Short mmCIF file of C-alpha atoms in Angstrom, two decimals:
data_model
loop_
_atom_site.label_atom_id
_atom_site.label_comp_id
_atom_site.label_asym_id
_atom_site.label_seq_id
_atom_site.Cartn_x
_atom_site.Cartn_y
_atom_site.Cartn_z
CA UNK A 1 0.00 0.00 0.00
CA UNK A 2 1.40 3.43 -0.93
CA UNK A 3 2.03 6.02 1.78
CA UNK A 4 -0.54 8.28 0.07
CA UNK A 5 -3.25 5.65 0.32
CA UNK A 6 -2.18 4.86 3.88
CA UNK A 7 -2.56 8.52 4.83
CA UNK A 8 -5.99 8.64 3.24
CA UNK A 9 -7.03 5.49 5.09
CA UNK A 10 -5.74 6.97 8.37
CA UNK A 11 -7.74 10.15 7.82
CA UNK A 12 -10.86 8.15 6.99
CA UNK A 13 -10.39 6.02 10.10
CA UNK A 14 -9.93 9.15 12.20
CA UNK A 15 -13.16 10.60 10.83
CA UNK A 16 -15.13 7.42 11.65
CA UNK A 17 -13.66 7.34 15.16
CA UNK A 18 -14.42 11.05 15.65
CA UNK A 19 -18.02 10.48 14.59
CA UNK A 20 -18.37 7.80 17.26
CA UNK A 21 -16.79 9.96 19.96
CA UNK A 22 -18.27 13.28 18.69
CA UNK A 23 -14.91 14.94 18.31
CA UNK A 24 -14.98 18.35 16.63
CA UNK A 25 -12.18 19.33 14.29
CA UNK A 26 -12.14 22.87 15.71
CA UNK A 27 -13.91 24.38 18.73
CA UNK A 28 -13.88 28.19 18.84
CA UNK A 29 -14.57 29.88 22.18
CA UNK A 30 -16.13 33.34 21.81
CA UNK A 31 -18.36 34.65 19.00
CA UNK A 32 -17.02 38.18 18.61
CA UNK A 33 -15.26 39.29 15.40
CA UNK A 34 -12.16 37.17 16.14
CA UNK A 35 -14.10 34.01 16.99
CA UNK A 36 -16.60 34.34 14.15
CA UNK A 37 -13.73 34.90 11.69
CA UNK A 38 -11.89 31.84 13.01
CA UNK A 39 -15.02 29.70 12.80
CA UNK A 40 -15.70 30.91 9.26
CA UNK A 41 -12.14 30.19 8.09
CA UNK A 42 -12.18 26.67 9.53
CA UNK A 43 -15.68 25.89 8.27
CA UNK A 44 -14.91 27.11 4.74
CA UNK A 45 -12.06 24.59 4.74
CA UNK A 46 -14.66 21.86 5.21
CA UNK A 47 -13.98 21.08 8.85
CA UNK A 48 -16.48 20.34 11.62
CA UNK A 49 -16.54 23.53 13.65
CA UNK A 50 -18.34 24.40 16.88
CA UNK A 51 -18.59 28.06 17.91
CA UNK A 52 -19.33 28.68 21.60
CA UNK A 53 -20.63 31.95 23.08
CA UNK A 54 -21.59 32.55 26.71
CA UNK A 55 -24.10 35.33 25.89
CA UNK A 56 -27.24 35.18 23.80
CA UNK A 57 -26.81 36.92 20.46
CA UNK A 58 -27.04 39.72 19.55
CA UNK A 59 -25.38 41.32 22.60
CA UNK A 60 -23.92 44.75 23.36
CA UNK A 61 -20.17 45.37 23.44
CA UNK A 62 -18.37 48.52 24.55
CA UNK A 63 -16.90 49.60 21.22
CA UNK A 64 -16.66 52.73 19.12
CA UNK A 65 -17.58 50.66 16.09
CA UNK A 66 -15.21 52.18 13.54
CA UNK A 67 -14.58 49.96 10.50
CA UNK A 68 -11.31 50.98 8.85
CA UNK A 69 -9.89 49.61 5.60
CA UNK A 70 -8.09 46.57 7.06
CA UNK A 71 -11.34 45.50 8.77
CA UNK A 72 -13.34 45.84 5.56
CA UNK A 73 -10.73 43.89 3.60
CA UNK A 74 -10.81 41.00 6.11
CA UNK A 75 -14.54 40.29 5.91
CA UNK A 76 -16.00 37.15 4.30
CA UNK A 77 -16.99 37.38 0.62
CA UNK A 78 -20.43 38.88 0.18
CA UNK A 79 -20.49 40.48 3.63
CA UNK A 80 -22.55 43.69 3.54
CA UNK A 81 -21.46 46.09 6.25
CA UNK A 82 -24.39 47.45 8.30
CA UNK A 83 -23.11 51.04 8.28
CA UNK A 84 -24.90 53.56 10.46
CA UNK A 85 -22.82 56.36 8.96
CA UNK A 86 -19.96 56.93 6.52
CA UNK A 87 -17.23 59.25 7.72
CA UNK A 88 -15.80 61.90 5.39
CA UNK A 89 -14.58 64.41 7.97
CA UNK A 90 -12.64 64.37 11.25
CA UNK A 91 -12.66 67.18 13.79
CA UNK A 92 -9.53 67.18 15.96
CA UNK A 93 -9.21 69.01 19.28
CA UNK A 94 -6.55 69.11 21.98
CA UNK A 95 -8.42 68.74 25.28
CA UNK A 96 -11.25 70.82 23.87
CA UNK A 97 -9.04 73.51 22.33
CA UNK A 98 -7.52 74.35 18.93
CA UNK A 99 -10.37 72.62 17.08
CA UNK A 100 -9.97 72.00 13.37
CA UNK A 101 -11.82 69.80 10.88
CA UNK A 102 -10.13 67.94 8.01
CA UNK A 103 -12.20 66.51 5.15
CA UNK A 104 -11.83 63.79 2.54
CA UNK A 105 -13.70 63.38 -0.75
CA UNK A 106 -13.51 59.61 -0.31
CA UNK A 107 -14.94 57.83 2.71
CA UNK A 108 -12.40 57.52 5.52
CA UNK A 109 -14.16 54.72 7.41
CA UNK A 110 -17.61 53.49 8.34
CA UNK A 111 -19.45 53.20 11.64
CA UNK A 112 -21.38 50.15 12.83
CA UNK A 113 -23.18 48.93 15.93
CA UNK A 114 -21.43 45.86 17.30
CA UNK A 115 -24.55 43.77 18.01
CA UNK A 116 -25.57 43.82 14.32
CA UNK A 117 -22.02 43.47 13.02
CA UNK A 118 -21.15 40.53 15.27
CA UNK A 119 -24.44 38.80 14.50
CA UNK A 120 -23.79 39.02 10.76
CA UNK A 121 -20.29 37.60 11.17
CA UNK A 122 -21.67 34.65 13.11
CA UNK A 123 -24.33 34.06 10.46
CA UNK A 124 -21.65 33.91 7.78
CA UNK A 125 -19.76 31.34 9.84
CA UNK A 126 -22.95 29.30 10.19
CA UNK A 127 -23.63 29.49 6.46
CA UNK A 128 -20.10 28.16 5.90
CA UNK A 129 -21.00 25.16 8.07
CA UNK A 130 -20.07 26.10 11.64
CA UNK A 131 -22.45 25.10 14.42
CA UNK A 132 -23.28 27.73 17.07
CA UNK A 133 -24.09 27.19 20.73
CA UNK A 134 -24.95 30.22 22.87
CA UNK A 135 -25.50 30.57 26.59
CA UNK A 136 -22.58 28.26 27.43
CA UNK A 137 -19.59 29.18 29.57
CA UNK A 138 -16.25 27.45 29.14
CA UNK A 139 -14.62 26.79 32.50
CA UNK A 140 -11.32 25.43 31.22
CA UNK A 141 -9.53 23.42 28.56
CA UNK A 142 -7.47 20.31 29.27
CA UNK A 143 -4.80 18.77 27.05
CA UNK A 144 -3.82 16.01 29.50
CA UNK A 145 -5.64 13.89 32.04
CA UNK A 146 -8.58 11.54 32.24
CA UNK A 147 -10.90 13.76 30.16
CA UNK A 148 -8.52 13.58 27.18
CA UNK A 149 -8.70 10.21 25.37
CA UNK A 150 -5.55 10.66 23.23
CA UNK A 151 -2.74 13.06 22.41
CA UNK A 152 -4.62 14.50 19.44
CA UNK A 153 -7.54 15.71 21.54
CA UNK A 154 -8.35 18.75 23.66
CA UNK A 155 -11.12 18.64 26.27
CA UNK A 156 -13.28 21.77 26.54
CA UNK A 157 -15.02 21.66 29.91
CA UNK A 158 -18.23 23.68 30.19
CA UNK A 159 -19.86 25.10 33.28
CA UNK A 160 -22.06 22.32 34.60
CA UNK A 161 -19.58 19.59 33.75
CA UNK A 162 -20.24 18.84 30.08
CA UNK A 163 -17.03 18.04 28.20
CA UNK A 164 -16.50 18.58 24.47
CA UNK A 165 -13.60 17.09 22.51
CA UNK A 166 -11.75 18.82 19.69
CA UNK A 167 -8.66 18.32 17.56
CA UNK A 168 -7.89 22.04 17.92
CA UNK A 169 -9.24 24.92 20.01
CA UNK A 170 -9.25 28.63 19.22
CA UNK A 171 -9.59 31.01 22.16
CA UNK A 172 -11.39 34.22 21.16
CA UNK A 173 -13.12 34.84 24.47
CA UNK A 174 -12.21 38.48 24.98
CA UNK A 175 -9.69 40.46 26.97
CA UNK A 176 -10.30 38.53 30.22
CA UNK A 177 -9.83 35.24 28.39
CA UNK A 178 -9.82 31.90 30.20
CA UNK A 179 -8.26 30.33 27.13
CA UNK A 180 -5.63 33.05 27.18
CA UNK A 181 -4.86 32.15 30.79
CA UNK A 182 -4.40 28.52 29.73
CA UNK A 183 -2.00 29.55 26.97
CA UNK A 184 -0.16 31.92 29.31
CA UNK A 185 -0.82 35.22 27.53
CA UNK A 186 1.25 38.07 29.05
CA UNK A 187 0.14 41.69 28.95
CA UNK A 188 2.15 44.88 29.26
CA UNK A 189 -0.44 47.59 28.56
CA UNK A 190 -3.91 47.83 30.11
CA UNK A 191 -6.23 50.74 29.40
CA UNK A 192 -9.67 51.72 30.64
CA UNK A 193 -12.31 52.77 28.14
CA UNK A 194 -15.59 54.42 29.19
CA UNK A 195 -18.41 54.92 26.74
CA UNK A 196 -21.96 56.28 26.51
CA UNK A 197 -24.55 55.68 23.81
CA UNK A 198 -26.49 58.98 23.70
CA UNK A 199 -29.76 59.25 21.72
CA UNK A 200 -30.10 62.79 20.32
CA UNK A 201 -32.75 64.80 18.46
CA UNK A 202 -32.69 64.88 14.68
CA UNK A 203 -31.30 68.42 14.61
CA UNK A 204 -28.30 67.38 16.74
CA UNK A 205 -27.75 64.18 14.77
CA UNK A 206 -27.69 66.19 11.53
CA UNK A 207 -24.84 68.34 12.85
CA UNK A 208 -22.69 65.21 13.30
CA UNK A 209 -23.64 63.30 10.16
CA UNK A 210 -20.56 62.10 8.28
CA UNK A 211 -18.14 63.59 10.81
CA UNK A 212 -16.35 62.21 13.88
CA UNK A 213 -14.53 64.04 16.66
CA UNK A 214 -11.18 62.95 18.10
CA UNK A 215 -10.02 64.85 21.21
CA UNK A 216 -6.53 64.38 22.64
CA UNK A 217 -7.18 64.09 26.37
CA UNK A 218 -5.73 65.56 29.57
CA UNK A 219 -3.96 62.38 30.81
CA UNK A 220 -0.88 60.97 29.04
CA UNK A 221 -1.99 58.69 26.19
CA UNK A 222 -5.69 59.49 26.59
CA UNK A 223 -8.17 60.57 23.95
CA UNK A 224 -11.90 60.84 23.40
CA UNK A 225 -14.20 60.28 20.45
CA UNK A 226 -17.66 61.01 19.11
CA UNK A 227 -18.98 58.56 16.51
CA UNK A 228 -22.40 59.38 14.97
CA UNK A 229 -24.75 56.47 14.25
CA UNK A 230 -28.02 57.88 13.03
CA UNK A 231 -30.04 59.14 15.97
CA UNK A 232 -27.39 58.04 18.50
CA UNK A 233 -23.91 59.37 19.27
CA UNK A 234 -21.31 56.97 20.65
CA UNK A 235 -19.17 59.09 22.98
CA UNK A 236 -16.18 57.60 24.76
CA UNK A 237 -12.74 58.15 26.28
CA UNK A 238 -9.77 55.90 26.98
CA UNK A 239 -6.68 56.21 29.16
CA UNK A 240 -4.21 54.09 31.08
CA UNK A 241 -5.65 51.84 33.78
CA UNK A 242 -5.20 53.21 37.28
CA UNK A 243 -6.65 56.59 36.35
CA UNK A 244 -10.28 55.55 36.84
CA UNK A 245 -11.52 58.69 38.59
CA UNK A 246 -9.69 60.99 36.18
CA UNK A 247 -11.00 59.02 33.20
CA UNK A 248 -14.56 59.33 34.48
CA UNK A 249 -14.10 63.09 34.95
CA UNK A 250 -12.71 63.36 31.44
CA UNK A 251 -15.79 61.66 30.00
CA UNK A 252 -18.14 63.88 32.01
CA UNK A 253 -16.28 67.05 31.02
CA UNK A 254 -16.09 65.88 27.40
CA UNK A 255 -19.84 65.26 27.19
CA UNK A 256 -20.52 68.58 28.94
CA UNK A 257 -18.46 70.76 26.63
CA UNK A 258 -20.03 69.06 23.60
CA UNK A 259 -23.42 70.25 24.83
CA UNK A 260 -24.67 66.69 25.29
CA UNK A 261 -25.02 66.62 29.09
CA UNK A 262 -28.77 67.17 28.88
CA UNK A 263 -29.40 63.95 26.97
CA UNK A 264 -29.84 60.67 28.85
CA UNK A 265 -27.53 57.85 27.67
CA UNK A 266 -29.26 54.64 26.68
CA UNK A 267 -26.13 52.69 27.65
CA UNK A 268 -23.16 53.61 29.84
CA UNK A 269 -20.36 51.05 29.96
CA UNK A 270 -16.72 50.45 30.73
CA UNK A 271 -14.12 48.05 29.44
CA UNK A 272 -10.45 47.19 29.87
CA UNK A 273 -8.33 46.76 26.76
CA UNK A 274 -5.25 44.60 27.17
CA UNK A 275 -2.23 44.63 24.88
CA UNK A 276 0.18 41.66 24.71
CA UNK A 277 3.82 41.73 25.73
CA UNK A 278 6.28 41.14 22.91
CA UNK A 279 7.19 37.66 24.21
CA UNK A 280 3.64 36.58 25.00
CA UNK A 281 2.74 33.12 23.62
CA UNK A 282 0.04 32.68 20.99
CA UNK A 283 -0.44 28.95 21.46
CA UNK A 284 -0.05 26.01 23.79
CA UNK A 285 -0.23 22.54 22.32
CA UNK A 286 -3.37 22.35 20.20
CA UNK A 287 -4.82 25.60 21.54
CA UNK A 288 -4.43 28.95 19.75
CA UNK A 289 -5.52 32.42 20.87
CA UNK A 290 -6.48 35.42 18.73
CA UNK A 291 -8.03 38.87 19.00
CA UNK A 292 -8.42 40.35 22.48
CA UNK A 293 -7.81 36.92 24.03
CA UNK A 294 -4.25 37.13 22.65
CA UNK A 295 -3.85 40.81 23.56
CA UNK A 296 -3.80 41.75 19.87
CA UNK A 297 -4.78 45.37 19.26
CA UNK A 298 -3.14 48.57 18.10
CA UNK A 299 -1.45 50.05 21.20
CA UNK A 300 -1.77 53.74 20.30
CA UNK A 301 -5.41 53.98 19.15
CA UNK A 302 -6.42 50.71 20.87
CA UNK A 303 -8.22 49.79 17.64
CA UNK A 304 -9.15 46.14 17.88
CA UNK A 305 -11.73 45.13 15.28
CA UNK A 306 -9.26 44.84 12.40
CA UNK A 307 -6.82 42.95 14.63
CA UNK A 308 -9.63 40.60 15.69
CA UNK A 309 -10.76 39.90 12.13
CA UNK A 310 -7.26 39.37 10.78
CA UNK A 311 -5.93 37.26 13.65
CA UNK A 312 -9.18 35.30 13.80
CA UNK A 313 -8.93 34.34 10.16
CA UNK A 314 -5.31 33.22 10.62
CA UNK A 315 -6.20 31.27 13.77
CA UNK A 316 -8.99 29.46 11.95
CA UNK A 317 -6.71 28.54 9.05
CA UNK A 318 -3.94 27.24 11.31
CA UNK A 319 -6.39 25.46 13.62
CA UNK A 320 -7.34 23.38 10.59
CA UNK A 321 -3.69 22.41 10.13
CA UNK A 322 -3.31 21.62 13.83
CA UNK A 323 -6.47 19.48 13.72
CA UNK A 324 -4.83 17.47 10.95
CA UNK A 325 -1.52 17.09 12.80
CA UNK A 326 -0.85 13.51 13.95
CA UNK A 327 1.92 14.17 16.45
CA UNK A 328 3.35 16.78 18.79
CA UNK A 329 6.14 17.75 16.38
CA UNK A 330 3.74 18.63 13.56
CA UNK A 331 1.41 20.39 16.01
CA UNK A 332 4.30 22.49 17.25
CA UNK A 333 5.38 23.32 13.71
CA UNK A 334 1.91 24.56 12.75
CA UNK A 335 1.59 26.58 15.96
CA UNK A 336 4.94 28.26 15.25
CA UNK A 337 3.80 29.05 11.71
CA UNK A 338 0.70 30.72 13.15
CA UNK A 339 2.82 32.77 15.53
CA UNK A 340 5.12 33.81 12.69
CA UNK A 341 2.16 34.89 10.54
CA UNK A 342 0.80 37.02 13.39
CA UNK A 343 4.13 38.61 14.28
CA UNK A 344 5.15 39.29 10.68
CA UNK A 345 2.00 41.33 10.07
CA UNK A 346 0.08 42.45 13.14
CA UNK A 347 3.19 42.28 15.32
CA UNK A 348 4.99 44.86 13.19
CA UNK A 349 1.99 47.18 13.37
CA UNK A 350 1.91 46.77 17.15
CA UNK A 351 5.60 47.54 17.43
CA UNK A 352 5.16 50.82 15.57
CA UNK A 353 1.97 51.55 17.51
CA UNK A 354 3.83 51.22 20.81
CA UNK A 355 6.38 53.75 19.64
CA UNK A 356 3.63 56.08 18.48
CA UNK A 357 1.94 55.82 21.88
CA UNK A 358 5.22 56.67 23.66
CA UNK A 359 5.60 59.81 21.57
CA UNK A 360 1.91 60.71 21.90
CA UNK A 361 2.06 60.39 25.69
CA UNK A 362 4.89 62.91 25.79
CA UNK A 363 3.80 65.32 23.06
CA UNK A 364 0.06 65.19 22.22
CA UNK A 365 0.21 68.79 21.01
CA UNK A 366 2.70 67.77 18.33
CA UNK A 367 0.32 65.11 17.00
CA UNK A 368 -2.52 67.63 16.98
CA UNK A 369 -0.45 70.24 15.13
CA UNK A 370 0.73 67.67 12.58
CA UNK A 371 -2.72 66.23 11.81
CA UNK A 372 -4.40 69.63 11.57
CA UNK A 373 -1.64 71.61 9.88
CA UNK A 374 0.75 69.28 8.05
CA UNK A 375 -0.71 67.73 4.92
CA UNK A 376 1.56 64.61 4.79
CA UNK A 377 0.44 63.69 8.34
CA UNK A 378 -3.22 64.07 7.40
CA UNK A 379 -2.63 62.05 4.21
CA UNK A 380 -1.04 59.28 6.28
CA UNK A 381 -4.04 59.23 8.65
CA UNK A 382 -6.39 59.10 5.67
CA UNK A 383 -4.49 56.28 3.96
CA UNK A 384 -4.36 54.19 7.15
CA UNK A 385 -8.09 54.52 7.82
CA UNK A 386 -8.94 53.80 4.18
CA UNK A 387 -6.69 50.75 4.17
CA UNK A 388 -4.21 51.71 1.46
CA UNK A 389 -1.36 51.46 3.99
CA UNK A 390 -0.72 50.48 7.62
CA UNK A 391 1.32 51.95 10.45
CA UNK A 392 4.06 49.41 9.83
CA UNK A 393 4.17 49.97 6.06
CA UNK A 394 4.09 53.73 6.59
CA UNK A 395 7.12 53.84 8.85
CA UNK A 396 9.14 51.20 7.00
CA UNK A 397 8.37 52.49 3.51
CA UNK A 398 8.62 56.26 3.86
CA UNK A 399 11.95 57.85 4.78
CA UNK A 400 10.27 61.03 6.08
CA UNK A 401 8.13 59.01 8.50
CA UNK A 402 11.18 56.98 9.59
CA UNK A 403 13.18 60.10 10.31
CA UNK A 404 10.35 61.78 12.17
CA UNK A 405 9.68 58.77 14.42
CA UNK A 406 13.41 58.18 14.98
CA UNK A 407 13.84 61.78 16.08
CA UNK A 408 10.98 61.53 18.56
CA UNK A 409 11.62 57.95 19.70
CA UNK A 410 15.09 56.54 18.91
CA UNK A 411 14.21 52.85 19.30
CA UNK A 412 14.65 50.86 16.04
CA UNK A 413 11.59 49.74 14.10
CA UNK A 414 11.13 45.99 14.53
CA UNK A 415 10.79 43.93 11.36
CA UNK A 416 8.70 40.80 11.37
CA UNK A 417 8.61 40.51 15.18
CA UNK A 418 5.83 41.36 17.41
CA UNK A 419 5.43 42.77 18.31
CA UNK A 420 -10.08 51.24 38.45
CA UNK A 421 -12.75 48.80 37.18
CA UNK A 422 -12.82 45.58 35.30
CA UNK A 423 -14.90 44.24 32.45
CA UNK A 424 -14.48 41.71 29.71
CA UNK A 425 -15.30 41.38 26.05
CA UNK A 426 -13.86 42.64 22.79
CA UNK A 427 -12.77 46.26 22.43
CA UNK A 428 -12.17 48.79 19.74
CA UNK A 429 -12.02 52.49 20.31
#
């Protein structure tokens, strides 16, 4: 018998055995953008995929809801974005002062509500063949012990004692991830975001249509935003964790000076964003992490949707390879390939983002002056939001940007290497 036929017979035998034992090829924990993208990628490859979500869908998430070019380009084919508004103008202010608006003939980015967006992503995963279970909480995963029948299996233990078996697991369960804890994710930046969804009269909504506000805040590294979504304004602020009282005051002052204090928010929420350390693992055995569960987000803006979509897709694709791996050596090889793919793309963007945050913390006025008065800086902002370039490509590919960043922060640009209150979930400011 040829080795090719032997391999085919082995795969067929595995599939029969898995049917008997109800072993999933891939179990994805968390149905946000990262998890839904992972489930879609694995299901499109023809694998048996189970997507688990502790909440009932649709559910609210603290999130500005900005969809920039990289997010749009990472969506499944045929996905129609449920835009509430299309942004063509940005008003910048420095702690409420020196206000200036810059405009673009082409759309800069779109604005969505997370409940609708996440629901559509999950539906695309289901159409690709993934099975969804909601209202279930994963307590832990086990890769050794009595619950694990063989070395190719992972046990996913649910609250209440039910155990599911999988050939590979993807953790996409948010910034307070239990799967991330299993993998050993390490974090070196934690920020607190506060947000209010404020319904406004038609006359007020009209003033904001097609335009967002970005305000550089009073604490180092902080900023605020106003994102219009029809008859509701999403107003939020973010700053380093440990400044809870000051962050709350910033939000209150921000809403007050915008003239919105008289309107009652329909939702007020808070959320911690967590950014991975450079040496943080992305896998352990047959378990991968992506999105917020891996601490993957842009450190300066804390933008997370595009990082969730892109890392989720990669995690789903490599989970398929891990599910097919027959031994620990092959499993390790595929996990390392996943880590390399993340670090070579998203990791480079994070490295530049960390440098940008360091400079921004020291000199927010410089950023404000550049974006409002220096056309190349505005063009760079526009190109990043539209998706024609990224932070990493911008700094590596443009000598002027390299020189400017080097003058403000002398650390070298990394190439191909990565890299108050509590809440959990997926975040994007």
